[in-house]
Coordinates of C-alpha atoms and ligand atoms in Angstrom, one line a residue:
M1 CA 176.9 -119.6 111.2
Y2 CA 180.1 -120.7 109.2
K3 CA 179.8 -124.7 108.2
M4 CA 183.6 -124.9 108.3
D5 CA 186.4 -124.1 110.9
Q6 CA 187.4 -120.4 110.0
T7 CA 190.2 -120.4 112.3
K8 CA 192.0 -122.5 109.7
T9 CA 194.8 -121.1 107.5
P10 CA 195.6 -124.2 105.1
I11 CA 197.7 -122.4 102.6
F12 CA 199.9 -120.4 105.3
D13 CA 200.1 -123.8 107.2
A14 CA 201.3 -125.9 104.1
L15 CA 204.3 -123.0 103.7
M16 CA 205.2 -123.4 107.6
E17 CA 205.6 -127.1 107.2
Y18 CA 207.7 -126.4 104.1
V19 CA 209.8 -124.0 106.3
K20 CA 209.9 -126.5 109.0
R21 CA 211.2 -129.4 106.9
D22 CA 214.1 -127.2 105.8
T23 CA 213.4 -128.4 102.6
I24 CA 216.4 -128.2 99.7
P25 CA 215.1 -126.2 97.0
F26 CA 215.7 -127.4 93.6
H27 CA 212.8 -125.8 92.2
V28 CA 212.2 -122.0 91.2
P29 CA 212.5 -119.3 92.1
G30 CA 216.2 -119.3 91.4
H31 CA 217.0 -117.1 94.3
K32 CA 216.2 -120.5 96.5
K33 CA 214.9 -119.1 99.7
G34 CA 216.8 -115.8 99.2
D35 CA 220.4 -117.2 99.2
G36 CA 220.7 -116.5 95.6
M37 CA 219.4 -112.8 96.0
D38 CA 221.4 -109.8 96.2
N39 CA 221.6 -108.5 99.5
K40 CA 220.0 -104.9 98.4
F41 CA 216.7 -106.3 98.3
K42 CA 217.3 -109.2 100.7
E43 CA 218.5 -107.0 103.6
F44 CA 215.7 -104.7 103.4
V45 CA 212.9 -107.4 103.5
G46 CA 214.4 -109.9 105.5
T47 CA 214.6 -113.6 104.8
N48 CA 211.0 -114.9 105.9
I49 CA 208.9 -113.6 103.3
L50 CA 211.7 -115.1 100.3
S51 CA 211.6 -118.5 102.5
I52 CA 208.2 -119.2 101.7
D53 CA 208.5 -117.7 98.0
V54 CA 207.8 -121.1 96.5
T55 CA 206.6 -122.8 93.2
V56 CA 203.5 -125.4 92.3
F57 CA 204.2 -128.8 94.0
K58 CA 202.2 -131.3 96.2
L59 CA 202.7 -130.0 99.6
V60 CA 201.6 -126.5 98.9
D61 CA 198.9 -127.4 96.0
S62 CA 198.6 -125.9 92.5
L63 CA 196.5 -122.9 91.9
H64 CA 195.3 -124.3 88.2
H65 CA 194.4 -127.6 89.7
P66 CA 193.7 -127.3 93.5
K67 CA 193.3 -130.4 95.5
G68 CA 195.2 -129.7 98.7
P69 CA 195.5 -126.6 100.9
I70 CA 194.4 -124.1 98.3
K71 CA 191.3 -126.0 97.4
E72 CA 190.6 -126.0 101.3
A73 CA 191.4 -122.4 101.3
M74 CA 188.6 -121.5 98.5
M75 CA 186.0 -123.6 100.3
L76 CA 186.7 -121.8 103.7
A77 CA 186.5 -118.4 101.8
A78 CA 183.2 -119.5 100.0
D79 CA 182.0 -120.7 103.4
A80 CA 183.2 -117.2 104.9
Y81 CA 181.4 -115.0 102.2
G82 CA 178.1 -117.6 101.5
S83 CA 179.1 -118.4 98.1
D84 CA 179.4 -121.8 96.8
M85 CA 183.1 -121.2 95.5
A86 CA 185.7 -118.7 96.0
F87 CA 188.5 -118.4 93.4
I88 CA 192.0 -116.8 94.0
S89 CA 193.0 -114.0 92.0
I90 CA 196.4 -113.1 92.2
H91 CA 195.9 -110.7 89.3
G92 CA 194.0 -108.3 91.9
T93 CA 190.4 -107.6 91.1
S94 CA 191.1 -106.6 87.7
G95 CA 191.9 -110.2 86.5
A96 CA 188.9 -111.4 88.6
I97 CA 186.8 -109.0 86.8
Q98 CA 188.1 -110.0 83.3
A99 CA 187.1 -113.5 84.4
M100 CA 184.0 -113.0 85.8
I101 CA 182.7 -111.2 82.5
M102 CA 184.0 -113.8 80.5
S103 CA 182.3 -116.6 82.5
V104 CA 178.9 -115.1 81.8
V105 CA 179.3 -113.5 78.2
G106 CA 180.6 -114.3 74.9
E107 CA 181.2 -112.8 71.5
G108 CA 178.0 -110.5 70.4
D109 CA 176.1 -110.9 73.9
K110 CA 174.5 -108.1 75.3
I111 CA 175.8 -107.2 78.9
I112 CA 174.4 -104.2 81.2
I113 CA 177.2 -102.2 82.8
P114 CA 177.0 -98.8 84.5
R115 CA 179.0 -96.0 82.2
N116 CA 181.3 -95.4 85.0
V117 CA 183.3 -98.8 85.3
H118 CA 186.6 -99.5 86.2
K119 CA 188.9 -100.3 83.2
S120 CA 189.2 -103.9 83.7
V121 CA 185.2 -104.1 82.8
T122 CA 186.3 -102.6 79.6
A123 CA 189.2 -105.0 79.1
G124 CA 186.6 -107.9 80.2
I125 CA 184.4 -106.7 77.3
I126 CA 187.0 -106.4 74.8
L127 CA 188.6 -110.2 75.8
S128 CA 184.8 -111.5 75.6
G129 CA 183.9 -109.6 72.6
A130 CA 180.4 -108.9 74.1
V131 CA 178.3 -106.0 73.4
P132 CA 178.1 -103.4 76.1
V133 CA 174.7 -101.8 77.0
Y134 CA 175.3 -98.7 79.2
M135 CA 173.5 -97.5 82.0
Q136 CA 173.9 -94.0 83.3
P137 CA 174.5 -93.8 87.1
E138 CA 173.3 -91.1 89.4
V139 CA 175.6 -87.7 89.8
D140 CA 175.8 -85.8 92.9
K141 CA 176.7 -82.6 91.2
N142 CA 177.4 -81.1 94.6
L143 CA 179.9 -83.5 95.6
G144 CA 181.2 -83.7 92.0
I145 CA 180.9 -87.6 92.1
A146 CA 179.2 -90.6 90.5
H147 CA 176.9 -92.8 92.5
N148 CA 175.3 -95.8 91.5
V149 CA 172.8 -96.7 89.0
T150 CA 169.2 -97.3 90.6
P151 CA 167.0 -100.2 90.5
E152 CA 164.7 -98.4 88.0
T153 CA 167.5 -97.5 85.6
V154 CA 168.3 -101.5 85.8
E155 CA 164.8 -102.3 85.1
K156 CA 164.2 -99.8 82.3
T157 CA 167.4 -100.8 80.6
L158 CA 166.3 -104.6 80.9
R159 CA 162.7 -103.8 79.6
E160 CA 164.6 -102.2 76.4
N161 CA 167.0 -105.1 76.3
P162 CA 165.4 -108.4 77.3
D163 CA 168.0 -110.4 75.2
A164 CA 170.7 -109.1 77.8
K165 CA 172.8 -112.1 78.9
A166 CA 173.9 -110.4 82.2
V167 CA 173.8 -107.3 84.2
L168 CA 177.0 -105.7 86.2
I169 CA 176.9 -103.4 88.9
I170 CA 179.4 -101.7 91.5
N171 CA 179.0 -102.5 95.2
P172 CA 179.8 -99.7 96.7
T173 CA 181.7 -97.3 95.0
Y174 CA 185.3 -96.1 95.3
Y175 CA 183.5 -93.5 97.7
G176 CA 181.7 -96.1 99.5
V177 CA 178.2 -95.4 98.3
A178 CA 175.8 -98.4 97.5
T179 CA 172.8 -98.7 95.5
D180 CA 169.8 -101.1 96.4
I181 CA 171.6 -104.3 95.7
K182 CA 168.9 -106.8 96.7
K183 CA 166.1 -105.1 94.8
I184 CA 168.5 -105.0 91.8
A185 CA 169.5 -108.6 92.2
D186 CA 165.2 -109.5 92.3
I187 CA 164.8 -107.3 88.8
V188 CA 167.8 -109.1 87.4
H189 CA 166.7 -112.6 88.4
S190 CA 163.0 -112.2 87.0
Y191 CA 164.8 -112.2 83.4
D192 CA 166.8 -115.4 84.6
I193 CA 170.4 -113.9 83.7
P194 CA 173.1 -113.3 86.3
L195 CA 174.0 -110.6 88.4
I196 CA 177.4 -109.9 88.5
V197 CA 179.3 -107.4 90.8
D198 CA 182.5 -105.1 90.9
E199 CA 182.8 -105.7 94.8
A200 CA 186.5 -104.0 94.4
H201 CA 185.7 -101.7 97.5
G202 CA 183.4 -104.4 99.4
P203 CA 185.0 -107.2 100.6
H204 CA 184.4 -106.2 104.1
C205 CA 180.8 -105.9 103.7
S206 CA 179.5 -109.3 104.9
F207 CA 181.0 -109.1 108.4
N208 CA 179.5 -106.2 109.9
E209 CA 175.9 -105.1 109.8
K210 CA 176.7 -101.3 109.8
L211 CA 178.3 -101.8 106.4
P212 CA 176.1 -101.8 103.1
M213 CA 175.0 -105.2 102.0
S214 CA 177.3 -107.6 100.2
A215 CA 176.9 -109.0 96.8
M216 CA 176.5 -112.5 98.1
Q217 CA 174.0 -111.6 100.7
A218 CA 171.9 -109.7 98.1
G219 CA 171.8 -113.0 96.1
A220 CA 174.2 -112.0 93.1
D221 CA 175.8 -114.7 90.9
I222 CA 179.5 -113.7 91.1
C223 CA 181.3 -110.8 92.6
A224 CA 185.1 -109.9 92.5
Q225 CA 186.3 -108.4 95.7
S226 CA 189.7 -106.5 96.3
T227 CA 190.5 -108.3 99.5
H228 CA 193.9 -106.6 99.2
K229 CA 192.4 -103.2 99.4
I230 CA 190.1 -103.0 102.4
I231 CA 191.2 -106.1 104.5
G232 CA 194.3 -107.5 105.5
A233 CA 195.5 -109.4 102.0
M234 CA 198.7 -108.1 100.4
T235 CA 198.4 -106.2 96.9
Q236 CA 197.0 -108.0 94.1
A237 CA 195.2 -110.6 96.2
S238 CA 191.6 -110.9 95.3
F239 CA 188.6 -113.3 95.4
L240 CA 186.0 -114.5 93.0
Q241 CA 183.0 -115.3 94.8
V242 CA 180.5 -117.4 92.6
R243 CA 177.2 -119.2 93.3
A244 CA 176.1 -122.1 91.4
G245 CA 173.2 -122.1 89.1
R246 CA 173.1 -119.3 86.5
V247 CA 176.8 -119.5 86.5
D248 CA 179.0 -122.7 85.6
I249 CA 181.6 -123.2 88.3
N250 CA 183.9 -125.4 86.0
R251 CA 183.7 -122.5 83.6
V252 CA 185.1 -120.0 85.8
Q253 CA 188.0 -122.5 86.9
Q254 CA 188.7 -122.6 83.1
I255 CA 188.7 -119.1 82.4
M256 CA 190.9 -118.4 85.9
N257 CA 193.5 -121.0 84.3
L258 CA 193.5 -119.2 81.0
L259 CA 194.1 -115.8 82.5
Q260 CA 196.5 -116.5 85.4
T261 CA 199.9 -117.0 85.7
T262 CA 201.1 -120.6 86.2
S263 CA 203.5 -119.2 88.9
P264 CA 201.3 -117.8 91.3
S265 CA 203.1 -115.9 94.2
Y266 CA 202.6 -118.0 97.5
P267 CA 203.1 -115.2 99.9
L268 CA 200.3 -113.4 98.3
M269 CA 198.2 -116.5 98.5
A270 CA 199.0 -117.0 102.1
S271 CA 198.3 -113.6 102.8
L272 CA 194.6 -114.0 101.2
D273 CA 194.2 -117.2 103.3
V274 CA 195.0 -115.5 106.7
A275 CA 193.0 -112.2 106.0
R276 CA 190.1 -114.6 105.3
M277 CA 190.7 -116.3 108.7
Q278 CA 191.0 -112.6 110.1
I279 CA 187.8 -111.4 108.5
A280 CA 185.8 -113.9 109.5
T281 CA 186.7 -114.8 112.9
K282 CA 187.3 -111.0 114.0
G283 CA 185.6 -109.0 111.5
R284 CA 182.9 -107.6 113.4
E285 CA 185.0 -105.8 116.3
L286 CA 187.8 -105.2 114.0
L287 CA 185.3 -103.1 111.6
D288 CA 183.6 -101.7 114.5
K289 CA 186.8 -100.0 115.4
A290 CA 187.1 -99.0 111.8
I291 CA 183.8 -97.4 111.6
E292 CA 184.0 -95.5 115.2
L293 CA 187.5 -93.9 114.3
A294 CA 186.0 -92.9 110.6
T295 CA 182.8 -91.6 112.3
Y296 CA 184.9 -89.5 114.6
A297 CA 187.4 -88.1 111.6
R298 CA 184.3 -87.2 109.7
R299 CA 183.1 -85.2 112.5
E300 CA 185.8 -83.4 113.3
I301 CA 186.6 -82.9 109.9
N302 CA 183.3 -81.2 109.1
K303 CA 184.0 -78.6 112.0
I304 CA 186.9 -77.3 109.7
P305 CA 185.9 -74.3 107.7
G306 CA 186.0 -74.9 104.0
L307 CA 185.7 -78.8 104.2
Y308 CA 183.0 -81.1 104.2
C309 CA 182.8 -85.1 104.7
F310 CA 179.6 -86.6 103.5
G311 CA 177.9 -89.0 105.5
E312 CA 174.4 -90.8 106.2
E313 CA 172.7 -87.5 105.3
I314 CA 173.2 -88.2 101.5
L315 CA 171.2 -91.6 101.8
G316 CA 167.8 -91.3 99.8
Q317 CA 169.5 -89.4 97.1
P318 CA 169.0 -91.5 93.8
G319 CA 171.9 -94.2 93.7
A320 CA 172.5 -93.7 97.4
F321 CA 170.7 -96.5 99.4
S322 CA 173.4 -97.3 101.8
F323 CA 177.1 -95.8 102.8
D324 CA 180.1 -97.5 103.8
P325 CA 181.5 -95.2 106.9
T326 CA 185.0 -96.4 106.8
K327 CA 185.4 -94.2 103.6
I328 CA 186.3 -90.5 104.4
T329 CA 185.6 -88.3 101.6
V330 CA 186.8 -84.9 102.1
N331 CA 185.1 -82.1 99.6
C332 CA 187.2 -79.3 99.4
K333 CA 185.7 -77.1 97.0
G334 CA 184.6 -74.4 99.7
L335 CA 188.6 -74.0 100.2
G336 CA 189.3 -72.8 97.0
L337 CA 191.6 -75.8 96.4
T338 CA 191.2 -78.6 94.2
G339 CA 191.2 -82.2 95.7
Y340 CA 194.5 -82.6 93.5
E341 CA 196.2 -79.6 95.1
L342 CA 195.1 -80.5 98.8
D343 CA 196.3 -84.1 98.1
Q344 CA 199.4 -82.8 97.1
I345 CA 200.1 -80.4 99.8
L346 CA 199.1 -83.3 102.3
A347 CA 201.7 -85.6 100.6
D348 CA 204.4 -82.9 100.1
E349 CA 204.2 -81.1 103.4
Y350 CA 202.7 -83.5 105.8
H351 CA 203.9 -86.9 104.5
I352 CA 200.1 -88.3 104.4
Q353 CA 199.3 -90.2 101.5
M354 CA 195.6 -90.1 99.8
E355 CA 194.1 -93.0 98.1
L356 CA 193.0 -90.7 95.2
S357 CA 191.9 -87.0 94.4
D358 CA 189.6 -85.4 92.1
L359 CA 188.7 -82.0 91.2
Y360 CA 186.5 -81.6 94.3
N361 CA 187.4 -84.2 96.7
I362 CA 190.1 -86.3 98.4
L363 CA 189.5 -89.8 99.5
A364 CA 191.0 -91.4 102.5
V365 CA 190.8 -95.2 103.0
G366 CA 189.7 -96.2 106.5
S367 CA 190.6 -99.6 107.8
F368 CA 191.1 -101.5 111.0
G369 CA 195.0 -100.7 110.1
D370 CA 194.4 -97.0 111.5
T371 CA 195.2 -95.3 114.6
K372 CA 193.6 -92.6 116.6
E373 CA 197.0 -91.2 116.8
K374 CA 197.3 -91.0 112.8
M375 CA 193.8 -90.0 112.4
D376 CA 194.7 -86.9 114.7
K377 CA 197.6 -86.2 112.4
F378 CA 195.3 -86.2 109.1
I379 CA 192.8 -83.7 110.8
S380 CA 195.2 -81.4 112.5
A381 CA 196.8 -81.2 109.0
L382 CA 193.6 -80.4 107.2
K383 CA 193.0 -77.6 109.7
E384 CA 196.5 -75.7 109.2
I385 CA 195.6 -76.0 105.7
S386 CA 192.1 -74.8 106.1
D387 CA 193.7 -71.9 108.0
R388 CA 195.9 -71.0 105.5
Y389 CA 193.5 -71.1 102.4
Y390 CA 189.9 -70.4 103.5
G391 CA 188.4 -67.5 102.1
T392 CA 191.6 -66.7 100.0
R393 CA 190.4 -68.2 96.6
P394 CA 187.3 -68.1 94.6
A395 CA 185.2 -71.1 94.6
I396 CA 185.4 -73.9 92.2
G397 CA 183.0 -74.2 89.0
N398 CA 180.0 -76.8 89.1
V399 CA 179.7 -80.0 87.8
L400 CA 178.1 -79.9 84.4
D401 CA 175.0 -82.1 83.1
L402 CA 176.1 -85.0 81.2
P403 CA 175.3 -85.2 77.4
G404 CA 173.2 -88.3 76.1
I405 CA 175.0 -91.6 75.5
P406 CA 176.1 -91.7 71.6
K407 CA 175.3 -94.3 69.2
R408 CA 177.4 -97.2 68.7
A409 CA 178.9 -98.4 65.7
V410 CA 180.9 -101.3 66.6
T411 CA 181.7 -103.2 69.7
P412 CA 184.8 -102.3 72.1
R413 CA 186.8 -105.4 70.6
Q414 CA 186.1 -104.1 67.2
A415 CA 187.4 -100.7 68.1
F416 CA 190.4 -102.1 70.0
N417 CA 191.6 -104.1 66.9
G418 CA 190.7 -101.7 64.3
K419 CA 193.0 -99.4 62.4
K420 CA 193.2 -95.8 63.6
R421 CA 194.2 -92.4 62.7
C422 CA 194.2 -89.0 64.7
V423 CA 192.0 -86.4 63.7
P424 CA 191.5 -82.9 65.2
L425 CA 188.7 -83.5 67.6
K426 CA 186.8 -80.4 66.2
E427 CA 186.7 -82.4 62.9
S428 CA 185.6 -85.8 64.1
V429 CA 181.7 -85.5 63.8
G430 CA 180.5 -88.6 62.3
L431 CA 183.4 -90.4 63.0
V432 CA 183.9 -93.5 65.4
S433 CA 185.7 -92.9 68.3
A434 CA 188.8 -95.3 69.0
E435 CA 189.4 -93.5 72.5
F436 CA 187.5 -92.6 75.6
L437 CA 186.6 -89.1 76.2
L438 CA 186.1 -88.8 80.3
A439 CA 184.4 -85.6 82.0
Y440 CA 186.3 -85.1 85.5
P441 CA 184.3 -84.9 87.6
P442 CA 182.5 -86.9 87.8
G443 CA 184.5 -89.4 85.9
I444 CA 182.2 -90.7 83.4
P445 CA 182.5 -91.2 79.7
I446 CA 181.2 -88.9 77.2
V447 CA 182.1 -91.2 74.6
C448 CA 183.5 -94.9 74.5
P449 CA 185.6 -96.7 71.7
G450 CA 183.1 -97.8 69.2
E451 CA 180.7 -94.9 69.6
I452 CA 180.0 -92.3 67.0
I453 CA 181.2 -88.6 67.9
N454 CA 178.3 -86.0 67.5
E455 CA 178.2 -82.5 67.7
E456 CA 176.9 -82.5 71.4
V457 CA 180.0 -84.2 72.3
I458 CA 182.2 -81.7 70.9
D459 CA 180.3 -78.7 72.2
Y460 CA 180.1 -80.5 75.8
V461 CA 184.1 -80.8 75.9
Q462 CA 184.3 -77.1 75.1
A463 CA 182.1 -76.6 77.9
L464 CA 184.2 -78.5 80.3
K465 CA 187.4 -76.7 79.1
D466 CA 185.8 -73.0 79.1
A467 CA 184.7 -74.2 83.0
N468 CA 188.2 -75.3 83.7
L469 CA 186.9 -78.8 84.4
Y470 CA 188.9 -81.5 82.9
V471 CA 188.4 -84.1 80.1
Q472 CA 190.6 -87.0 79.6
G473 CA 191.2 -90.2 77.9
T474 CA 192.6 -89.3 74.7
E475 CA 196.7 -90.0 73.9
D476 CA 196.6 -86.0 73.3
P477 CA 196.9 -84.7 76.8
N478 CA 195.1 -81.2 75.4
V479 CA 192.3 -83.1 73.8
E480 CA 192.5 -81.3 70.9
Y481 CA 193.0 -84.6 68.9
I482 CA 191.4 -87.7 69.2
K483 CA 192.0 -91.3 67.7
V484 CA 189.1 -92.8 65.4
L485 CA 188.7 -95.8 63.4
E486 CA 189.4 -96.0 59.7
M487 CA 185.9 -97.6 58.5
Ligands
LIG501 C1 185.7 -100.2 91.0 C2 187.1 -100.8 90.9 N1 186.7 -102.0 90.3 C3 187.9 -102.7 90.0 C4 189.3 -102.3 90.4 C5 190.4 -103.1 89.9 O1 190.8 -103.6 91.4 P1 192.4 -104.1 91.5 O2 193.2 -103.1 91.7 O3 192.4 -105.0 92.8 O4 192.7 -104.9 89.9 C6 189.4 -100.9 91.2 C7 190.8 -100.7 91.4 O5 190.8 -99.3 92.0 C8 187.8 -100.3 91.2 O6 188.1 -99.1 92.0

C-alpha cells in the first residue's frame, strides 16, 4: 500500500555516514562530538548521541531548505501517513499547531475551535490574529472529562458562521476518545474550507484498525501529530501532515521556517525518521501488543474496589464515537481520593509515574514500550491503595454544568497585547478578561482572554469553590483577583 520503501531511514543513514567518515568537525556545536564537553553529562549519556549532534551541511541536509535526506524523510512520512507532505517539527506539536493555524487563517479571519483546546492553539490564534469561534465539547459528568465536539455542533457553528475560514478539532482527546471525524470532514468540506486537526494523541491511529480513524484517513487537510508522545520518537519530534488543495504546501514550509530554529537537533530528527520506519513497517503488530496489554490492565483494574477504567461501553455518548484502547484512564472517585492524590501516592510510594491526573482520574499512557511485568506492578499498586482507602473517605462532588460562553469584546491577540490591571474578581462584571478562568474538572474555560466577564461567571466560580472543585488560570492562585484589560 505504500509507494515508497518504508524500511529506509535517510536522516539516520546520513548521520551514520558522517560518523563512518570520522569527519573533523570545524562546525557547531562547540562540544565537537563531545570532546569539548564536561564529563559530568558526557559520562552519563555516552558519546554516540554526541557524535550525531551536528549542524546544517550538505551531507545531512537542511530543515529549512530540504533537498537531500531530510526531504526524503519528509516524503517517506507523507507516504506512510497518506498525506502530500510531512513537515518535521522539532518544536513539538505545539510548534506544528502554531504553524498549522498560521497556514490557514490570518488577521481577522474566523476559525472555529473547541473550547477545550491546548494552549498551543491559543498561541497560534494570537500569532495569526485570527478570531476564534468556540464550540462547547461534550462533557462526561460521571468521569469528569471533556470528550469531543459532535458533528452536529460543528454543523450548527458553521451554519451560524458561514464566513469561517477553517475548523479545528482534536483527534482523539488526551484520554483517547475520538469524535466522528469522517462526518466532520465532510461537513467542513461542504463549506469548502479546511479541516485542521490537533492529532497530538493520534500519531499511531493510521497503523492499526482497532484505533480511531486518523485525520488523514478521514480526509482532513492538515494535522499535527506528537510522534514523540505515542510512538518511538524522542521528545519534541513531531510531524505536521499536509494535504494539498485547500492548503498551500509552500506557505506551510514558509511558516515552519519562520517559527523554527535554524539549528534543529539532528538526534531528534533521526529519532523521528526511525520512528516513522518502525510504525510504518511493524506498526500493526506492535500496536496489537500495546492494545492487548492495556485491555488486560483495564480488565484487572475494573475488578479493584473504588476504581473504574472506562472502555468501549462509553461509545455512543455524544462526542464519543471511537476510542483508543491504549489509553488507561483510571477513575478514582469511588475511592474518595482525588486523581492528584492517587498520582502522588503512586509516584512517591511506588515510583510509578502517571502521564496526568485530574480531580477524578489518573491517566496511564500505554504503548508498545510497556511490559506485562510493569503493568502488573501498576495493577498491584492500585490494589494495595484500594485496600488502604476504599470506604474510608466520602465520595467527591460532581461536575457542575458549564455556564454559557461569554460575549467577546476583542481578539485573543488584542487581549494579549493590551494594557492590563488587576481587579477583585467579584468587581469584574462588565470588564474584559485578560486571563483564562478554567473549571477543573473538566478543564474547559469559563472565560477566555478578550471575553466580557458576567454575573454568571462570578456565580459559577463561587459554586466551584463551594463544591471544593478547582478553578484555575489566573495569576492569583486563589482566584480572588483577575487581570482585565484597560479599555
Ligand atoms: C491535545 C494536545 N495538543 C497539543 C499538545 C502539544 O504537544 P507538544 O507537547 O508535542 O508540544 C498537547 C500536549 O500535551 C496536547 O495534549
